[in-house]
Short mmCIF file of C-alpha atoms and ligand atoms in Angstrom, two decimals:
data_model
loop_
_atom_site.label_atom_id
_atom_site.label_comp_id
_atom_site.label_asym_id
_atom_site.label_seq_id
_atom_site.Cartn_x
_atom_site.Cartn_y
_atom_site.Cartn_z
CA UNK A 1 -30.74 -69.98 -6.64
CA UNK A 2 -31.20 -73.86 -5.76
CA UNK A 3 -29.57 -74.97 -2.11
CA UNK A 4 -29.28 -78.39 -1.04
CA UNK A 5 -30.29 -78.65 2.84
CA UNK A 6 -29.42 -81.22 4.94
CA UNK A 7 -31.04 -82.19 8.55
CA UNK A 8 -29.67 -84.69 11.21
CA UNK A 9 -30.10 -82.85 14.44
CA UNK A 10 -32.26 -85.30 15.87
CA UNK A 11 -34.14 -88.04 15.02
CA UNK A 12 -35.36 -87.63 11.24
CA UNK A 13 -32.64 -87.62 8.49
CA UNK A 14 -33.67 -85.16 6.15
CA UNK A 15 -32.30 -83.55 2.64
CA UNK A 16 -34.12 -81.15 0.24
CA UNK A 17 -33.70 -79.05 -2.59
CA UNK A 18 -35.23 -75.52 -2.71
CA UNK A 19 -35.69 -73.08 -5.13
CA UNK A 20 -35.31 -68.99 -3.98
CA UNK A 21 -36.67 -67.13 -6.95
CA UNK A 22 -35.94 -63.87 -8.50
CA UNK A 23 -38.56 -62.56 -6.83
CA UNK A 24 -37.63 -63.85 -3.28
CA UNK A 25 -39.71 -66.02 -3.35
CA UNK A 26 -38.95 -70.12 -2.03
CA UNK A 27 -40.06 -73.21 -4.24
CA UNK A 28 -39.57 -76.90 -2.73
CA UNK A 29 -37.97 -78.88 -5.12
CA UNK A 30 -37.73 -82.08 -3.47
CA UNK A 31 -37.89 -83.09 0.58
CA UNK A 32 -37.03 -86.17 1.41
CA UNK A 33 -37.44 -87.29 5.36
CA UNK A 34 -36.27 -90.52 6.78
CA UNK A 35 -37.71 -90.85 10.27
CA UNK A 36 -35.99 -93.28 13.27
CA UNK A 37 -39.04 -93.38 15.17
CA UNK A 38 -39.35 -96.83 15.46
CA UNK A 39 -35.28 -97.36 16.16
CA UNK A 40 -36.22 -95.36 19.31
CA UNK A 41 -40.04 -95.98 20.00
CA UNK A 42 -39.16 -99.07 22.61
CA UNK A 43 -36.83 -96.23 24.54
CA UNK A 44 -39.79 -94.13 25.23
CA UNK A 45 -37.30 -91.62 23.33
CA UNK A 46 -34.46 -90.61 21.45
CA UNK A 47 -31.42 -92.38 21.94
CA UNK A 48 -28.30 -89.89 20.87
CA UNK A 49 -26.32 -92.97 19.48
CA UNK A 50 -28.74 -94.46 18.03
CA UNK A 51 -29.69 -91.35 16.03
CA UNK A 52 -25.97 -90.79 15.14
CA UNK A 53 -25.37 -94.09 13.37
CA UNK A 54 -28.71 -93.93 12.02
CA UNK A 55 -27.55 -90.92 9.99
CA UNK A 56 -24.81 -92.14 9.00
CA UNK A 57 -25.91 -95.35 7.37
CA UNK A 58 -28.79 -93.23 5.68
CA UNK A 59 -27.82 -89.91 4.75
CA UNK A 60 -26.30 -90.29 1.74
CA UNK A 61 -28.82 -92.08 0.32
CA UNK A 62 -31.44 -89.53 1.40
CA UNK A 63 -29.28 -87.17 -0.44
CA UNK A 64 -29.27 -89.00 -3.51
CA UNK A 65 -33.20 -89.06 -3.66
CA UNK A 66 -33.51 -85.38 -3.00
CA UNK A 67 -31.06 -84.37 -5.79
CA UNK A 68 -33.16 -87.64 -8.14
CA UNK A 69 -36.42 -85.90 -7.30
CA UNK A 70 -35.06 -82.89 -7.84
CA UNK A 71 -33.84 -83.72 -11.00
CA UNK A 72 -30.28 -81.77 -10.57
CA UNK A 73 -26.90 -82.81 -10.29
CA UNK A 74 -24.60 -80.93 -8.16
CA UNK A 75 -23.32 -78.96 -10.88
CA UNK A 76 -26.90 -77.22 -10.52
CA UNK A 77 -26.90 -75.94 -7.25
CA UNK A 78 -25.54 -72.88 -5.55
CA UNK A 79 -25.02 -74.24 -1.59
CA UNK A 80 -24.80 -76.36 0.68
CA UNK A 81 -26.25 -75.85 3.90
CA UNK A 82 -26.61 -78.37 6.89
CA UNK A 83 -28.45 -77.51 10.23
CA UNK A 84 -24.67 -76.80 12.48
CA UNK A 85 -26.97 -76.76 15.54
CA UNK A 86 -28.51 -77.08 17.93
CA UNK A 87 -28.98 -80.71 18.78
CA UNK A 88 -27.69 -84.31 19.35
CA UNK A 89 -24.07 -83.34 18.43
CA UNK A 90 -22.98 -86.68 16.88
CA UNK A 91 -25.95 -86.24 14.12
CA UNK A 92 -25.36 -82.71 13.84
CA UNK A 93 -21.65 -83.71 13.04
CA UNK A 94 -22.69 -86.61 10.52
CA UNK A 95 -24.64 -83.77 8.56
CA UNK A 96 -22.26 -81.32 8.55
CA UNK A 97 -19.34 -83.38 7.81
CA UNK A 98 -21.32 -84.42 4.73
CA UNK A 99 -22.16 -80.86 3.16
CA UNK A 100 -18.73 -79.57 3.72
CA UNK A 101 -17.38 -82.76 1.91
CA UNK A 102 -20.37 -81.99 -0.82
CA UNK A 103 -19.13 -78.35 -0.64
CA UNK A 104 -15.42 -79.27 -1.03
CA UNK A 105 -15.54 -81.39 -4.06
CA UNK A 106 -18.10 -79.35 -5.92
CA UNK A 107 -16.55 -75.53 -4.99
CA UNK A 108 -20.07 -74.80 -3.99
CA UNK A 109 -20.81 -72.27 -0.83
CA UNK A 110 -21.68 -74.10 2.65
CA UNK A 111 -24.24 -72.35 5.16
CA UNK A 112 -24.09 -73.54 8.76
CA UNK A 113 -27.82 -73.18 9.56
CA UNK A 114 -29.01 -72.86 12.69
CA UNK A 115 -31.97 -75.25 13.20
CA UNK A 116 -34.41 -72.98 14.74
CA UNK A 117 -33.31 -70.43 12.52
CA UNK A 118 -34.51 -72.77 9.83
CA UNK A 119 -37.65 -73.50 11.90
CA UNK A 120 -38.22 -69.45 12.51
CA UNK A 121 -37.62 -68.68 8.97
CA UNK A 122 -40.08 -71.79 7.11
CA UNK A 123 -43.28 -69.42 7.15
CA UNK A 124 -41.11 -67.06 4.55
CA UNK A 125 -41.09 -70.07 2.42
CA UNK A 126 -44.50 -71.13 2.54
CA UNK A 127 -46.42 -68.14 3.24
CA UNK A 128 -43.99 -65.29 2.64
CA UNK A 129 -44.43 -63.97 5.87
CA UNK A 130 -43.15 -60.32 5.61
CA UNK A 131 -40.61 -59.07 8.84
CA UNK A 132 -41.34 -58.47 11.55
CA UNK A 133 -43.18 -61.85 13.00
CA UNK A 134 -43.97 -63.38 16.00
CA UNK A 135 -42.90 -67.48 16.42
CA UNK A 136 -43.44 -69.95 18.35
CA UNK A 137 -41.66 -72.53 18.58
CA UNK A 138 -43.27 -75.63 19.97
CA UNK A 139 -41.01 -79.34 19.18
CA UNK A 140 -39.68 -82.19 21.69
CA UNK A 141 -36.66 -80.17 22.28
CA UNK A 142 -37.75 -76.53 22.07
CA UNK A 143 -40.44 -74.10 23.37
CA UNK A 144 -39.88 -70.71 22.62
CA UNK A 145 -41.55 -67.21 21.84
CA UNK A 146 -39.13 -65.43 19.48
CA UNK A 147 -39.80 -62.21 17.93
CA UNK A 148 -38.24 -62.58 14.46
CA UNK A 149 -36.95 -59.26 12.59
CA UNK A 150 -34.65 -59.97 9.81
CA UNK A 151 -32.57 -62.65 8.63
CA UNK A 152 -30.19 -63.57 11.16
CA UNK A 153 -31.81 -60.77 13.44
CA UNK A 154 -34.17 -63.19 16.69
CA UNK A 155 -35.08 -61.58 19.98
CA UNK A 156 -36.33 -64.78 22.27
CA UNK A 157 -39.20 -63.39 24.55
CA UNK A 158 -39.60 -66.49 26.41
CA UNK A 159 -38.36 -69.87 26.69
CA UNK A 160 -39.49 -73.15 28.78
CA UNK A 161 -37.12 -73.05 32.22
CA UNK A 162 -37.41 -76.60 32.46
CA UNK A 163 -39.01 -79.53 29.94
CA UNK A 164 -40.11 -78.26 26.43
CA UNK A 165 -44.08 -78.62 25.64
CA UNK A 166 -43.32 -81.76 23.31
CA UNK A 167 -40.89 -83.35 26.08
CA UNK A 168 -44.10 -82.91 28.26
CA UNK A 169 -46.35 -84.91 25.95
CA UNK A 170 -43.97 -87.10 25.19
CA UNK A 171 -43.01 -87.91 28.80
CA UNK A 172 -47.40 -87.51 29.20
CA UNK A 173 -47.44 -90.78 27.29
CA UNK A 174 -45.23 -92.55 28.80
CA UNK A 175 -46.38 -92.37 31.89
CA UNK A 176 -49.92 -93.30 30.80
CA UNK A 177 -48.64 -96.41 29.13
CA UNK A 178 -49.09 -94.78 25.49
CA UNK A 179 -46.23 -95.11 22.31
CA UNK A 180 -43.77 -92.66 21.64
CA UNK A 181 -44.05 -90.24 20.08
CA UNK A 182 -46.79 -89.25 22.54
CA UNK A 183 -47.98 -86.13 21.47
CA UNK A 184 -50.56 -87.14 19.07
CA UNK A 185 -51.24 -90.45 21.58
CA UNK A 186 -52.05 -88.04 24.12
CA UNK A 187 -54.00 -86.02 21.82
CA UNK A 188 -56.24 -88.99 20.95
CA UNK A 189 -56.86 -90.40 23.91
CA UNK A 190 -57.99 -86.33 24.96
CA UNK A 191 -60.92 -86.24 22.39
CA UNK A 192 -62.25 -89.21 24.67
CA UNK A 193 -61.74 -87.48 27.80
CA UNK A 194 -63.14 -84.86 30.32
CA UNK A 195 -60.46 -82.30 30.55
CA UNK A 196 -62.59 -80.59 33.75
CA UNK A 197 -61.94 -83.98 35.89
CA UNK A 198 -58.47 -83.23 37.02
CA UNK A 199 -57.27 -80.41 38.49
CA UNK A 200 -54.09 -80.00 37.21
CA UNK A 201 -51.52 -76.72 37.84
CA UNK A 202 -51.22 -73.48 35.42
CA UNK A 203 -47.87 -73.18 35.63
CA UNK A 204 -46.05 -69.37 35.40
CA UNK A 205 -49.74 -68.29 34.73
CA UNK A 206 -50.46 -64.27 34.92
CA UNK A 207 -46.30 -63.78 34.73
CA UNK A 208 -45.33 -60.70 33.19
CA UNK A 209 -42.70 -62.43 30.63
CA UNK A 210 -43.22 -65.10 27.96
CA UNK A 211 -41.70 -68.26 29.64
CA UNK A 212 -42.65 -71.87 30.49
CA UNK A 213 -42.40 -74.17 33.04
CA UNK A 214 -43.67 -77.81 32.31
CA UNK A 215 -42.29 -80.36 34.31
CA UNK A 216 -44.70 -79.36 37.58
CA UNK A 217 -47.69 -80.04 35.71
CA UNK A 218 -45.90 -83.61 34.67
CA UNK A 219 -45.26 -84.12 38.35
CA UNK A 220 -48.51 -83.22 39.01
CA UNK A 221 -50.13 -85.44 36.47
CA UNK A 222 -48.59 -88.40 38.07
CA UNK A 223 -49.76 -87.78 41.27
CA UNK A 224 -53.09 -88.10 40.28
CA UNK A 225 -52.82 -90.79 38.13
CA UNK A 226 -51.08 -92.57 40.93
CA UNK A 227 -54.12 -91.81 43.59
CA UNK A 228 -56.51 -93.31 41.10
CA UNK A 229 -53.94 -96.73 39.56
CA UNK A 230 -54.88 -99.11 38.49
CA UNK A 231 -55.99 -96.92 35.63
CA UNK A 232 -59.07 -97.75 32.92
CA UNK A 233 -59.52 -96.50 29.77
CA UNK A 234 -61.73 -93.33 30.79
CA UNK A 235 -59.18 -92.78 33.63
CA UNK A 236 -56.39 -92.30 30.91
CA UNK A 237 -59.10 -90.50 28.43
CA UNK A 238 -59.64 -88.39 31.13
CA UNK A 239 -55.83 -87.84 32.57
CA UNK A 240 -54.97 -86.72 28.61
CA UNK A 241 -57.84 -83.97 28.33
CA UNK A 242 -57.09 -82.59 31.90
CA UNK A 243 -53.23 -82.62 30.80
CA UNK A 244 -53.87 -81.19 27.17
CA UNK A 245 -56.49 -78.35 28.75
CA UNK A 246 -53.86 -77.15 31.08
CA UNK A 247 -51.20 -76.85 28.31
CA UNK A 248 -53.72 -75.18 26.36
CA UNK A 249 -54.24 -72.82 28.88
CA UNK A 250 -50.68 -72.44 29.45
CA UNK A 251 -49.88 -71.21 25.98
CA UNK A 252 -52.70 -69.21 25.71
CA UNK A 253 -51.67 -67.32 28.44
CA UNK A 254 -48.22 -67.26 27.89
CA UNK A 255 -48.31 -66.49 24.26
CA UNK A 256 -50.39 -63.69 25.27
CA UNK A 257 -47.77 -61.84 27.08
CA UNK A 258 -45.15 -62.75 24.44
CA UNK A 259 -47.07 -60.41 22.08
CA UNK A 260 -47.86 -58.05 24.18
CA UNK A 261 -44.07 -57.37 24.81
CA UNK A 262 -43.78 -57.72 20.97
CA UNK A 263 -46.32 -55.28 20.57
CA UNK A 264 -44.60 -53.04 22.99
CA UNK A 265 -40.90 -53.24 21.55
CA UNK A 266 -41.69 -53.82 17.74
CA UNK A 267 -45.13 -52.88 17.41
CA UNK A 268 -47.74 -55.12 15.56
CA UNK A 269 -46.23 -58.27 14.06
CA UNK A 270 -47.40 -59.35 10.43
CA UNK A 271 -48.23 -62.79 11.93
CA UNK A 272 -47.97 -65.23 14.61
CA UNK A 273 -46.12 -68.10 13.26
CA UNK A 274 -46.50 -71.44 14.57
CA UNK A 275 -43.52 -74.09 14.06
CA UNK A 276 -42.77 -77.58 15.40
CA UNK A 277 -44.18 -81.14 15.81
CA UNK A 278 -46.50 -79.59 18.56
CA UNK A 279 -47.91 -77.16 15.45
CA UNK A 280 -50.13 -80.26 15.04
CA UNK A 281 -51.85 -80.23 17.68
CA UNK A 282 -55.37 -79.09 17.06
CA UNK A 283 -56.62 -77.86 20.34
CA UNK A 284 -53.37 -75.82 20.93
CA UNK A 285 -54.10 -74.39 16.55
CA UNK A 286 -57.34 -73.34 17.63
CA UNK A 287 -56.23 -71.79 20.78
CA UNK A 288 -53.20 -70.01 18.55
CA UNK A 289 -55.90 -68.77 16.18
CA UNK A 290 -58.01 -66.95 18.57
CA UNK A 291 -54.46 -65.19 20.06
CA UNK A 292 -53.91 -64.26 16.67
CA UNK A 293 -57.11 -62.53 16.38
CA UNK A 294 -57.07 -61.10 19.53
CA UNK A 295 -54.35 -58.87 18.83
CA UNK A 296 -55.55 -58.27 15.17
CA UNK A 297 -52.96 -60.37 13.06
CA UNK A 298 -52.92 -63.62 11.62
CA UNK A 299 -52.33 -67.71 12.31
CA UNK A 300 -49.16 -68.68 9.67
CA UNK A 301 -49.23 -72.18 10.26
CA UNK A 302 -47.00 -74.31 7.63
CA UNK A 303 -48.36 -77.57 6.62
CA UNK A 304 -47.25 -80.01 9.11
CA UNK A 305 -44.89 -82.13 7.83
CA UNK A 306 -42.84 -78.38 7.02
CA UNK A 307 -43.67 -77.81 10.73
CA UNK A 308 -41.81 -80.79 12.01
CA UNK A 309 -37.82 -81.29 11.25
CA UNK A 310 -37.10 -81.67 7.88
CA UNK A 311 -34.60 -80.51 5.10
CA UNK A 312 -36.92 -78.01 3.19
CA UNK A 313 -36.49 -75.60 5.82
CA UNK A 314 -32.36 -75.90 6.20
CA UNK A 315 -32.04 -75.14 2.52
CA UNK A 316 -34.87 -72.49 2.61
CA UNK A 317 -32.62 -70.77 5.63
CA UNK A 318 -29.49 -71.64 3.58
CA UNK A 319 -31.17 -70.04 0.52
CA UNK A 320 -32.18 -66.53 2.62
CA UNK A 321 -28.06 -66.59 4.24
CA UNK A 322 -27.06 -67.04 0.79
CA UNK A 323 -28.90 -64.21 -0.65
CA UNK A 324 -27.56 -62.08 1.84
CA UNK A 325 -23.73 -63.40 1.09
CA UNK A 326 -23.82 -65.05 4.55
CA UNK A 327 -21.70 -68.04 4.21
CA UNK A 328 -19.51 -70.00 6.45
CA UNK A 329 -16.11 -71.45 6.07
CA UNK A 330 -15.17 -75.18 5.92
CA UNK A 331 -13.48 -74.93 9.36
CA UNK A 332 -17.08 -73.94 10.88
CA UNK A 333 -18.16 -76.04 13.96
CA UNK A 334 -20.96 -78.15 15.29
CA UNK A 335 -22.83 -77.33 18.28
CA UNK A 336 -25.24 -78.80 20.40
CA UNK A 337 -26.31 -75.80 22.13
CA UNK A 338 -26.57 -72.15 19.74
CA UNK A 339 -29.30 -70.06 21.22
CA UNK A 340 -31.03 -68.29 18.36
CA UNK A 341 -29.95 -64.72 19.63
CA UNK A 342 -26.38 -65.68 19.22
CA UNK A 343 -26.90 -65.76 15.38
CA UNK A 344 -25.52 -63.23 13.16
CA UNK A 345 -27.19 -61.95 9.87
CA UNK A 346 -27.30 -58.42 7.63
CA UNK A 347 -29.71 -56.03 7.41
CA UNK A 348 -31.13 -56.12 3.89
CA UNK A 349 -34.63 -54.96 2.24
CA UNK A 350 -36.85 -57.62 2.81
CA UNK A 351 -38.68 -58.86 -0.27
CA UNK A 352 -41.88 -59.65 1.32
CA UNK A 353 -42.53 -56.13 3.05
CA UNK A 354 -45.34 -55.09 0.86
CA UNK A 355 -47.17 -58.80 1.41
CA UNK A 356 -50.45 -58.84 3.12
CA UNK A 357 -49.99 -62.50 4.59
CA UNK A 358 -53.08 -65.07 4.81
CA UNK A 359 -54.39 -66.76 7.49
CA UNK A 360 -53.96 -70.21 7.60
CA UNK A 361 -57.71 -72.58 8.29
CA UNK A 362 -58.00 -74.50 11.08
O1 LIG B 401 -40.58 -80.73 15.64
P1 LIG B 401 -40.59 -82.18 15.96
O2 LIG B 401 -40.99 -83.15 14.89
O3 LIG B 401 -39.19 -82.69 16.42
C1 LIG B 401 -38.40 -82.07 17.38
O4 LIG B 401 -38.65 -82.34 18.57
O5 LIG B 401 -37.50 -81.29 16.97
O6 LIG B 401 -41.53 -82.35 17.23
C2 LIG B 401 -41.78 -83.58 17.83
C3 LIG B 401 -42.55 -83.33 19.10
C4 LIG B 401 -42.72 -84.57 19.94
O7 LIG B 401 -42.44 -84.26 21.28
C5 LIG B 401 -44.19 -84.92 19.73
O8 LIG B 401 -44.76 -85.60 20.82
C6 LIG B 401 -44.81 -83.56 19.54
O9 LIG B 401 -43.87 -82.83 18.76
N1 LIG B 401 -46.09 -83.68 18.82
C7 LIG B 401 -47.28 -83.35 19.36
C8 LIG B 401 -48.26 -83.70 18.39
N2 LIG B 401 -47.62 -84.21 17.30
C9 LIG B 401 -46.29 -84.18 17.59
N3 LIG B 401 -47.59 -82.81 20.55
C10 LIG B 401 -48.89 -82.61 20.80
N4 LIG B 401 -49.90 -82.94 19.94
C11 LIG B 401 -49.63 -83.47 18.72
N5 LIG B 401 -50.61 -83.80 17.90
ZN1 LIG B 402 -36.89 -78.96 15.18
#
């Protein structure tokens, strides 16, 4: 089964062709990602109309080089399936208008995908991460603890109540004077800095439940920085440790009680699955490996460019729906906000189950 995915719900234009086999198993046939970074990098972030007509000047051609490195024609595939949501709505629109045109002419299925279905669902593809897992979910727009137990079946433990963990970076940066995007900035300038200099907040530490709260330790962060401006090198150095430590510390802790309530309502997971631009982070992957052996399972960490947005992932989801004869109709919707939970799926035997999976290195 070979399903063209398409992703435009943010700042990347993405398509890709993926392979399910026989045995359930997901093959990457090509995955093409066009990235606006620099369209947006003198906004300190991503401008919605920017991104739309970005897509919409680039997308087809983006298709085009997926199917050429592909090597198929549209006669070859099975679906369709564009990321229906969540995210900058006029991008999500441009890429689903496109597959259900795609879809139309060529009498081929279309899959609405879910985008952080897609993200929750990439560790099948790489790893084959048996049910039930534990994800999180760590991007610019998304933080999120999800316990994930079929196809189309997502509890969310926790969630941030305010900015996500890449919005804080991000917005880290930009305070400091750094580029955008400003997670790996940030993460740079830490390896130069003393993270015990500031003392920075802990936000929702000790809490019972899973979720965040980011934007006091932002608020925080500036206070200091503004006690101390004009700022020197070592000052930021310093500013971007003491930030990076307490986020470190943050998921550590939080993470912790998102397993133990998985632990408590699903028993052990088969992994703990680490997805979004924030994935690269190396302090917060070491601090996610320990957690993972802590509570006996292991790190799935995708390679990172499969960890950031991309169209590998849409078509892997779009391959699983498919499998599973969960397709949508041409009148489907966009929408900029679709909670995980709210997506449907079917209980089916999971192909993975009797897969030990591997832990990924540091
Ligand atoms: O998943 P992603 O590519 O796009 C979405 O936001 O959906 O994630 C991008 C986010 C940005 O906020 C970026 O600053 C953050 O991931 N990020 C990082 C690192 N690399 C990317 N945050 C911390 N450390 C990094 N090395
Ligand atoms: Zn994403």
């Amino acid at each position: 089964m070979v399903v063209l995915g398409i992703e435009t719900t943010c700042d990347e234009t993405a398509a890709a062709l993926v392979e399910r086999q026989g045995d359930g198993r997901g093959k990457i046939l090509s995955n093409v990602v066009l990235s606006q970074v620099s369209e947006h990098a003198a906004f300190g972030g991503v401008v919605p109309e920017i991104a739309a007509r970005a897509h919409v000047e680039s997308l087809d051609r983006i298709i085009t080089k997926a199917m050429t490195q592909a090597g198929r024609n549209y006669s070859d595939i099975d679906g369709v399936a564009a990321a229906a949501g969540p995210g900058l709505i006029g991008g999500v629109i441009v890429g689903l208008t496109t597959a259900k045109a795609i879809a139309l002419v060529n009498e081929k299925p279309l899959i609405a995908v879910n985008h952080l279905e897609a993200h929750a669902l990439t560790a099948r593809l790489t790893d084959g991460t048996p049910f039930p897992y534990c994800l999180f979910l760590a991007s610019g727009g998304h933080t999120q603890v999800v316990a994930v137990r079929g196809v189309g079946d997502y509890v969310r433990l926790g969630t941030t109540l305010d900015d996500a963990i890449g919005e804080a970076f991000d917005k880290t940066a930009k305070l400091l004077g750094l580029g955008y995007p400003g997670g790996p900035q940030v993460e740079k300038e830490a390896e130069k800095g003393d993270p015990a200099r500031f003392t920075l907040p802990r936000p929702m530490f000790g809490r019972n439940d899973a979720d965040f709260s980011l934007s006091g330790l932002k608020t925080a962060l500036r206070l200091e920085a503004e006690k101390i401006a004009p700022l020197s090198d070592q000052d930021v150095a310093d500013l971007c440790a003491s930030f990076q430590q307490a986020v470190v510390d943050v998921v550590l802790d939080r993470l912790r009680a998102g397993l133990r309530a998985f632990r408590t309502r699903y028993g052990s997971p088969t992994a703990l699955v680490a997805a979004g631009g924030v994935a690269a982070n190396q302090a917060i992957r070491k601090v996610l490996h320990r957690l993972a052996f802590e509570v006996g399972t292991v790190l799935v960490a995708p390679p990172i460019e499969l960890c950031t947005d991309n169209g590998a992932m849409i078509a892997w989801a779009g391959a699983e729906r498919l499998a599973l004869g969960l397709t949508d109709t041409l009148d489907v919707a966009p929408r900029a906000r679709w909670p995980l939970d709210e997506v449907t799926g079917a209980r089916a035997p999971d192909p993975y189950r009797s897969l030990k999976p591997s832990a990924s290195p540091l």
